Tab-separated table of N, CA and C in Angstrom:
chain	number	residue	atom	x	y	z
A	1	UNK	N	0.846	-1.190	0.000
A	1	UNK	CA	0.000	0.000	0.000
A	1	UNK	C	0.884	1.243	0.000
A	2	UNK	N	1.025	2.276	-1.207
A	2	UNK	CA	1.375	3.598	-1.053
A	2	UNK	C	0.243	4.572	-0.476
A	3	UNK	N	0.974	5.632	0.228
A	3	UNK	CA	0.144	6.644	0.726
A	3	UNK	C	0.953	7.812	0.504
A	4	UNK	N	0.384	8.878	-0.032
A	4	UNK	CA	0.653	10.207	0.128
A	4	UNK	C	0.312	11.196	0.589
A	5	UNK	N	1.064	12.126	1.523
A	5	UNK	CA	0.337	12.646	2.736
A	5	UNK	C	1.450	14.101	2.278
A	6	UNK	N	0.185	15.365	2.038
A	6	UNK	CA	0.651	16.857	1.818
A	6	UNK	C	0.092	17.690	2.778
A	7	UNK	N	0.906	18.130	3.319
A	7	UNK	CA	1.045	19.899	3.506
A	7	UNK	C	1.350	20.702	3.473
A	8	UNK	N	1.001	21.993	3.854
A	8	UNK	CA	1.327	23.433	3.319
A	8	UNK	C	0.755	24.524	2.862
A	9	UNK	N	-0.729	23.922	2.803
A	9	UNK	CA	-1.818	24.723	2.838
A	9	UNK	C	-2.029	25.815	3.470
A	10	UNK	N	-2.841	26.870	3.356
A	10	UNK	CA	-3.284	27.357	4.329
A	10	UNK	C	-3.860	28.547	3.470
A	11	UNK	N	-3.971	29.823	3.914
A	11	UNK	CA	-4.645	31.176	3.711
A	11	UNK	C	-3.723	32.070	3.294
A	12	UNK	N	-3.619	33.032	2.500
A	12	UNK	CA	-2.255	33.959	2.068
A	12	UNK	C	-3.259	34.897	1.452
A	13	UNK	N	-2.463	36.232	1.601
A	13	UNK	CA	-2.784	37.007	0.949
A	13	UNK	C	-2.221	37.893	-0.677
A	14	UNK	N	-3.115	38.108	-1.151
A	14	UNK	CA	-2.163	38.236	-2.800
A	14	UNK	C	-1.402	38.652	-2.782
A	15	UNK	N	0.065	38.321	-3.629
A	15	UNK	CA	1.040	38.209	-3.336
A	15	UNK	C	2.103	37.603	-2.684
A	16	UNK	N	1.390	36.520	-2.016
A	16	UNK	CA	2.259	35.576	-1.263
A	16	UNK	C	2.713	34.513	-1.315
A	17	UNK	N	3.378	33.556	-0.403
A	17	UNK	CA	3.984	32.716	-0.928
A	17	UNK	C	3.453	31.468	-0.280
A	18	UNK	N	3.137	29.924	-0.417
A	18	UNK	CA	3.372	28.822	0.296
A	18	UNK	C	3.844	28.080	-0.494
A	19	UNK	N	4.067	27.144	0.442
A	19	UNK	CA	4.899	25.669	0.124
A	19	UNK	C	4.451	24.494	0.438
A	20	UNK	N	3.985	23.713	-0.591
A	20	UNK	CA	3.383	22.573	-0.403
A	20	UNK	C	4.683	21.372	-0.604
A	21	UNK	N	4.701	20.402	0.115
A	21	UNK	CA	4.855	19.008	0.203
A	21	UNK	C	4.164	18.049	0.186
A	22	UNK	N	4.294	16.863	-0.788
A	22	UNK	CA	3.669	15.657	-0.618
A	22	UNK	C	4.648	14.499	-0.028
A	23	UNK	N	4.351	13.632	0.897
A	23	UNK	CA	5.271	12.380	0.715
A	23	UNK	C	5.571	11.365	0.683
A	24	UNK	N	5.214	10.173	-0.088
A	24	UNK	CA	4.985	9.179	-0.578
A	24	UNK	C	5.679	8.206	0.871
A	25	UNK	N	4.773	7.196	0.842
A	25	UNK	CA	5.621	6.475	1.638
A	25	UNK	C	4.332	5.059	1.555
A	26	UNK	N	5.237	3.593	2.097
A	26	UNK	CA	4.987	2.775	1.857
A	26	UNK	C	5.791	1.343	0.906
A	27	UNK	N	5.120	0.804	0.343
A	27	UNK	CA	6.502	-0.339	-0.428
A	27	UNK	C	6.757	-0.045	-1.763
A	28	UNK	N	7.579	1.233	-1.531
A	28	UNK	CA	7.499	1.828	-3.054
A	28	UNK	C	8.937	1.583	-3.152
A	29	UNK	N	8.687	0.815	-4.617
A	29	UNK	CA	10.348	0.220	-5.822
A	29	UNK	C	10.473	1.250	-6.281
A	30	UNK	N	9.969	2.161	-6.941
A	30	UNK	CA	10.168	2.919	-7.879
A	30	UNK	C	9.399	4.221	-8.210
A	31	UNK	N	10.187	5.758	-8.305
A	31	UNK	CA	8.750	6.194	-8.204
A	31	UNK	C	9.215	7.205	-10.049
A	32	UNK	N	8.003	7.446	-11.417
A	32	UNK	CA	8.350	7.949	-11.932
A	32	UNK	C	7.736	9.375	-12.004
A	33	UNK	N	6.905	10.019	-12.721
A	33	UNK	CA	6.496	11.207	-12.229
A	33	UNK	C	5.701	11.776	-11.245
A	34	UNK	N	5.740	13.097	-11.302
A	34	UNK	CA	5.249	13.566	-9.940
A	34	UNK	C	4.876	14.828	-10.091
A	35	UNK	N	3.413	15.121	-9.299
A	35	UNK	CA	3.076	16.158	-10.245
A	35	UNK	C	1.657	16.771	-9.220
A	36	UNK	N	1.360	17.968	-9.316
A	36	UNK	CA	0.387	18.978	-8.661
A	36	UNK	C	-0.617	19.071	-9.690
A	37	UNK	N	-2.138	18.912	-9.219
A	37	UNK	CA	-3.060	19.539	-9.666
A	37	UNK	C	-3.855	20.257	-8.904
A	38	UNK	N	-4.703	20.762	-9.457
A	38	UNK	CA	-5.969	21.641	-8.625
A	38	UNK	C	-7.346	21.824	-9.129
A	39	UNK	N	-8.162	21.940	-7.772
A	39	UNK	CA	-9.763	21.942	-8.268
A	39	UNK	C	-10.257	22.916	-7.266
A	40	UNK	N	-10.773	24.251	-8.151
A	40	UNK	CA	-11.183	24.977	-7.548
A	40	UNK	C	-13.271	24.672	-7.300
A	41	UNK	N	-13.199	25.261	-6.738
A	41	UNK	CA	-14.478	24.981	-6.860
A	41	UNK	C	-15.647	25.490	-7.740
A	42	UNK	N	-16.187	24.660	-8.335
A	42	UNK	CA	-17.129	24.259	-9.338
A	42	UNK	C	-16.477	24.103	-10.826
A	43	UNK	N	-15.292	24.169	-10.471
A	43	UNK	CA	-14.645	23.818	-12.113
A	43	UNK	C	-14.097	22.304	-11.920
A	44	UNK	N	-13.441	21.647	-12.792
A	44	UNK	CA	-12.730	20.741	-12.802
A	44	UNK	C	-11.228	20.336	-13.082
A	45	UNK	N	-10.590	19.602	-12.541
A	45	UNK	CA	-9.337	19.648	-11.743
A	45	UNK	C	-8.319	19.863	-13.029
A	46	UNK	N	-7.648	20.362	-12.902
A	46	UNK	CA	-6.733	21.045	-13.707
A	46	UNK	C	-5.207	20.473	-13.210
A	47	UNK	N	-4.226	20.472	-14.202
A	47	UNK	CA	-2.954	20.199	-14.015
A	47	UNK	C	-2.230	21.515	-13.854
A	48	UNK	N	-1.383	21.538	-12.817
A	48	UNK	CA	-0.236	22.816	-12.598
A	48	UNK	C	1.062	22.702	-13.107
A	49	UNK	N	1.227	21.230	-12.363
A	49	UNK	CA	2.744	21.270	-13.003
A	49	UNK	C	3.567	19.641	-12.674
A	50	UNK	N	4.378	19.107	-13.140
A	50	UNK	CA	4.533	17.965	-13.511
A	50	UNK	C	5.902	18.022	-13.327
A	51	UNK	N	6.777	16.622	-12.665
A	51	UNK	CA	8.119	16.596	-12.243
A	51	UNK	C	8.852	15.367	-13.270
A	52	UNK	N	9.800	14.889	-14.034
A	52	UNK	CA	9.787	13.616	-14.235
A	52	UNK	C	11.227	13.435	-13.604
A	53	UNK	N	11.020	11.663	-13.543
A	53	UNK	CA	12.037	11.079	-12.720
A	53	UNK	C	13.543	11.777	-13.028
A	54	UNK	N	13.545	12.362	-14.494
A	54	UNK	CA	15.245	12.989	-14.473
A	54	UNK	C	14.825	14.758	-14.274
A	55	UNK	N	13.834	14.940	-13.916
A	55	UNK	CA	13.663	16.193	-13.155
A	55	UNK	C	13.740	17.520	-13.925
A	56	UNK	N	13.095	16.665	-15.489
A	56	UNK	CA	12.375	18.025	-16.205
A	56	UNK	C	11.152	18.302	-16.043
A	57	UNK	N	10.229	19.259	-15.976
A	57	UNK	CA	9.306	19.939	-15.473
A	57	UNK	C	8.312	20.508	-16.371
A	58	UNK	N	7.043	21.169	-16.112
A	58	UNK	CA	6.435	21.462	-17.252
A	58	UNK	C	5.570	22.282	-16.297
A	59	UNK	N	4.625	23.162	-16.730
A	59	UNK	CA	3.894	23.827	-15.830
A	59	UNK	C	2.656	24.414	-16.762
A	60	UNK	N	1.350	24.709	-16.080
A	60	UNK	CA	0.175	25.013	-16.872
A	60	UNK	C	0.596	26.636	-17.052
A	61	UNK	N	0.163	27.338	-18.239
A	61	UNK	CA	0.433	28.330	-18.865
A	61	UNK	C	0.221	29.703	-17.526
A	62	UNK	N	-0.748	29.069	-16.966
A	62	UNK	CA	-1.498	30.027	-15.871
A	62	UNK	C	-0.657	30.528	-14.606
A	63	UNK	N	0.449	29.313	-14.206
A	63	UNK	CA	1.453	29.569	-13.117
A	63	UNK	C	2.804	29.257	-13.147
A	64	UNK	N	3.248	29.607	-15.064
A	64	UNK	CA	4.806	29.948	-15.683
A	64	UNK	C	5.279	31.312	-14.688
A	65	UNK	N	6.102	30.701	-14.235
A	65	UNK	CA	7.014	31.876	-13.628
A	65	UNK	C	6.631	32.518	-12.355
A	66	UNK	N	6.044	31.805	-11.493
A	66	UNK	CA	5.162	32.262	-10.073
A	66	UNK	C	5.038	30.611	-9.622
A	67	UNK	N	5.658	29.452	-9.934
A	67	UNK	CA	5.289	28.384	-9.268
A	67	UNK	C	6.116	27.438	-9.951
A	68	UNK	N	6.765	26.806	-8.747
A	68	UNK	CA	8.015	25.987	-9.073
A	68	UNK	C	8.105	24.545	-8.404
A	69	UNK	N	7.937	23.606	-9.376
A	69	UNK	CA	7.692	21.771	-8.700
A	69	UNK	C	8.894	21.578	-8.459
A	70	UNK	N	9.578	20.827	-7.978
A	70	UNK	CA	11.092	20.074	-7.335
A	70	UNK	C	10.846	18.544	-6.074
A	71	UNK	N	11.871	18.003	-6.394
A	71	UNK	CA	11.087	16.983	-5.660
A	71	UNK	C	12.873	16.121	-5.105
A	72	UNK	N	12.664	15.758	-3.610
A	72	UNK	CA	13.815	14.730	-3.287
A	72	UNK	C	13.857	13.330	-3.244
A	73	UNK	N	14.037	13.017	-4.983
A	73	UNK	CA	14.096	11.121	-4.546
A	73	UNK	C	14.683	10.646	-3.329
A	74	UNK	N	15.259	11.286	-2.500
A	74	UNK	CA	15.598	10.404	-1.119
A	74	UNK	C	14.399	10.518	-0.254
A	75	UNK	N	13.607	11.175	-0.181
A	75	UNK	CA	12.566	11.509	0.520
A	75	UNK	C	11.217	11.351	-0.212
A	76	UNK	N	11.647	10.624	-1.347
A	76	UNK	CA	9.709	10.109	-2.265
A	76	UNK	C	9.153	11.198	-2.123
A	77	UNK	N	9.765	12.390	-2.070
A	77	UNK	CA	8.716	14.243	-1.688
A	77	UNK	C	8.950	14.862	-3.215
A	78	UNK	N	7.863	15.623	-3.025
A	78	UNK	CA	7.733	16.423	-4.379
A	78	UNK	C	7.076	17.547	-3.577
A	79	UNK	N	7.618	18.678	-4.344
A	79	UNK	CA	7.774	19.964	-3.722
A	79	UNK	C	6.422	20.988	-4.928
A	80	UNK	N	5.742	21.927	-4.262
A	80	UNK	CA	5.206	22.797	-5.141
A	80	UNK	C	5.414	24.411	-4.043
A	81	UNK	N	6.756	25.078	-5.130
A	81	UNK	CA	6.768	26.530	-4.153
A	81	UNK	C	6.187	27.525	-5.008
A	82	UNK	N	4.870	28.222	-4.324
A	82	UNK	CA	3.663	29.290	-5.043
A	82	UNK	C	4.349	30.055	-4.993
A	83	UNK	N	4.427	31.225	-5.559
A	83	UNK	CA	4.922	32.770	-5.520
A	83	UNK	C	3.822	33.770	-6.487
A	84	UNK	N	3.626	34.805	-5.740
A	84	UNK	CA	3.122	35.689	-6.660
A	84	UNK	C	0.957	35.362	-6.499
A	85	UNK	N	0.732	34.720	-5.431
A	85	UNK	CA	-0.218	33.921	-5.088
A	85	UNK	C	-1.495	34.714	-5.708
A	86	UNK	N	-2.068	34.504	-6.240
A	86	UNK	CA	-3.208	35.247	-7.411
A	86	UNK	C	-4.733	34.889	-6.122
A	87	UNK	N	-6.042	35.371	-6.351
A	87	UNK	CA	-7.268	35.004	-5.542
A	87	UNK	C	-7.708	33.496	-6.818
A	88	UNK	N	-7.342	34.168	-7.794
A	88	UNK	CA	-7.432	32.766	-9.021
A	88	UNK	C	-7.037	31.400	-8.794
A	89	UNK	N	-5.847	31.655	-7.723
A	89	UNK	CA	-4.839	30.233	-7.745
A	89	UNK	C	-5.883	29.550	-6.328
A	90	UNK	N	-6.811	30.253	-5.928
A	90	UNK	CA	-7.772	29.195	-4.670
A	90	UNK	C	-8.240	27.688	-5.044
A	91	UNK	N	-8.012	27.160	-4.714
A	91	UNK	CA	-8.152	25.562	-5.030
A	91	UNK	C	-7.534	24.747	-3.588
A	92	UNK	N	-8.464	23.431	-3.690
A	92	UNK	CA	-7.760	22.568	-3.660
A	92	UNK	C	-6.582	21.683	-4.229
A	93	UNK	N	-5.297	22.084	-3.762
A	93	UNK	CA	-4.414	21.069	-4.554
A	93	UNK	C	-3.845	19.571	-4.327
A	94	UNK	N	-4.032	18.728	-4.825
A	94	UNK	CA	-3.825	17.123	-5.051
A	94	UNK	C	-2.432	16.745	-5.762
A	95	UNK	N	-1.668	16.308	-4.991
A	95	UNK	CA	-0.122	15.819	-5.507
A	95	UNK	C	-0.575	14.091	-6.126
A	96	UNK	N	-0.197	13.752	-7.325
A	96	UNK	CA	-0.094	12.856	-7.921
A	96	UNK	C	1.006	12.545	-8.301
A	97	UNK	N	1.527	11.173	-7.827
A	97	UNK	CA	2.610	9.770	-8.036
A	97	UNK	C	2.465	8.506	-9.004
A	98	UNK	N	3.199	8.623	-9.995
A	98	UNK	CA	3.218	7.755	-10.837
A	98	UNK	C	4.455	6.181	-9.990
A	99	UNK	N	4.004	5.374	-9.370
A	99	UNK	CA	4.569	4.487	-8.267
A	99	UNK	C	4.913	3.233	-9.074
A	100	UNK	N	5.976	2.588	-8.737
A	100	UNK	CA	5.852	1.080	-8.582
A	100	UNK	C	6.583	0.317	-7.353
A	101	UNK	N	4.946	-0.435	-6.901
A	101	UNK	CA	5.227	-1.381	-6.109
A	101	UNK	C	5.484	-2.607	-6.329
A	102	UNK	N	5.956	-3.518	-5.662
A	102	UNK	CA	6.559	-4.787	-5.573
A	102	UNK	C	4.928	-5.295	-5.205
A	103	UNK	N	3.809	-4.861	-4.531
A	103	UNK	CA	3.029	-5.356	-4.818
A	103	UNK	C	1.629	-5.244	-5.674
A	104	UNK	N	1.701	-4.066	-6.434
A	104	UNK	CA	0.915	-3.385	-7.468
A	104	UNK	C	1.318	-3.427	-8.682
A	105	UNK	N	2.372	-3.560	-9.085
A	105	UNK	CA	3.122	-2.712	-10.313
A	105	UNK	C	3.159	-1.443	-10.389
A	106	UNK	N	2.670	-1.404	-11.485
A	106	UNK	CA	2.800	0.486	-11.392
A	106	UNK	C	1.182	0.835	-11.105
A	107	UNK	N	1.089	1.998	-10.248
A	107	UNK	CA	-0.424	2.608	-10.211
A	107	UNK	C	0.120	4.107	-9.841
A	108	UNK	N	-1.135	4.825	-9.967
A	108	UNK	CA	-1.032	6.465	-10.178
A	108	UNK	C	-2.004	6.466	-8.491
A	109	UNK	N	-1.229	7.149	-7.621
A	109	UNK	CA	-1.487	7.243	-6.398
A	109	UNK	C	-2.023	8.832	-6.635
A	110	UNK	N	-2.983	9.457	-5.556
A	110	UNK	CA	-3.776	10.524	-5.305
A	110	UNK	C	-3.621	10.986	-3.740
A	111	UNK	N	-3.471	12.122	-3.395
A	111	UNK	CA	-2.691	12.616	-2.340
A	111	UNK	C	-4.271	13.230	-1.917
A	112	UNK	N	-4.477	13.622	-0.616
A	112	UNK	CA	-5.731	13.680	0.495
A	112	UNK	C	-6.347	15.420	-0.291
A	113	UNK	N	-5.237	16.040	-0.918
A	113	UNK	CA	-5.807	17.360	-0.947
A	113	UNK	C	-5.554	18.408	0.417
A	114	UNK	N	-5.168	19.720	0.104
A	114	UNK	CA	-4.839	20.221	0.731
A	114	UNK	C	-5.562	21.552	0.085
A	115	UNK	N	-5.957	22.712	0.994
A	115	UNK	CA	-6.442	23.927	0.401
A	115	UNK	C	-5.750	25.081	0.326
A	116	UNK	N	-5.535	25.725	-0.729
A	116	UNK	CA	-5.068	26.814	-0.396
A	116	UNK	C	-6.079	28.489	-0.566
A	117	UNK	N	-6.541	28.706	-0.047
A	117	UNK	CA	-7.031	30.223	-0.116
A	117	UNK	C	-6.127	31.610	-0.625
A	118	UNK	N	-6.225	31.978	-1.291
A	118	UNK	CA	-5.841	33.866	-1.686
A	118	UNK	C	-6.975	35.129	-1.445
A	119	UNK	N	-6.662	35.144	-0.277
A	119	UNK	CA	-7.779	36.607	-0.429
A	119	UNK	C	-6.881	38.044	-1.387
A	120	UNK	N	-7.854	38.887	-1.274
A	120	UNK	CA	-7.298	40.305	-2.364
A	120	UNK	C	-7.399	40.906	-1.323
């Protein structure tokens, strides 16, 4: 059984900064990408930004240059640092793990969700 467990959530005001962590743990062989989405409410969940195992990156057009993924294979963690925090960027965000276990194979693990708020 993998589990991924994030925080870093919380309330900011525009212009600000948090830092989310996810961190995989459990009987994980192998882990390949790694990656942040978000679901604000009443829309549907959207991709932010994406890590791969040799640690090139990609990011949704919306948070180029204000939001930066990084992640420590020694620590199965994947990093999302906000900057520049918009009332737009309010969502719930969900860290997703592309895993392989010794007793799954590979499966795409889903992290509990964490909220972040931007007031103006």
């Amino acid at each position: 059984q993998v589990q991924l467990v994030e925080s870093g959530g919380g309330s900011v005001q525009a212009g600000g900064s948090l830092r989310l962590s996810c961190a995989a743990s459990g009987r994980i062989f192998s882990i390949n990408s790694m990656g942040w989405y978000r679901q604000a409410p009443g829309k549907q969940r959207e991709l932010v930004a994406t890590i791969t195992s040799g640690s090139s990156t990609s990011y949704a057009d919306s948070v180029k240059g204000r939001f930066m993924i990084s992640r420590d294979n020694a620590k199965n963690t994947v990093y999302l640092q906000a900057n520049s925090l918009k009332p737009e960027d309010t969502a719930v965000y969900y860290c997703n793990v592309g895993v392989y276990s010794t007793l799954t194979g590979w499966v795409d693990v889903w992290g509990q969700g964490t909220l972040v708020t931007v007031s103006s």
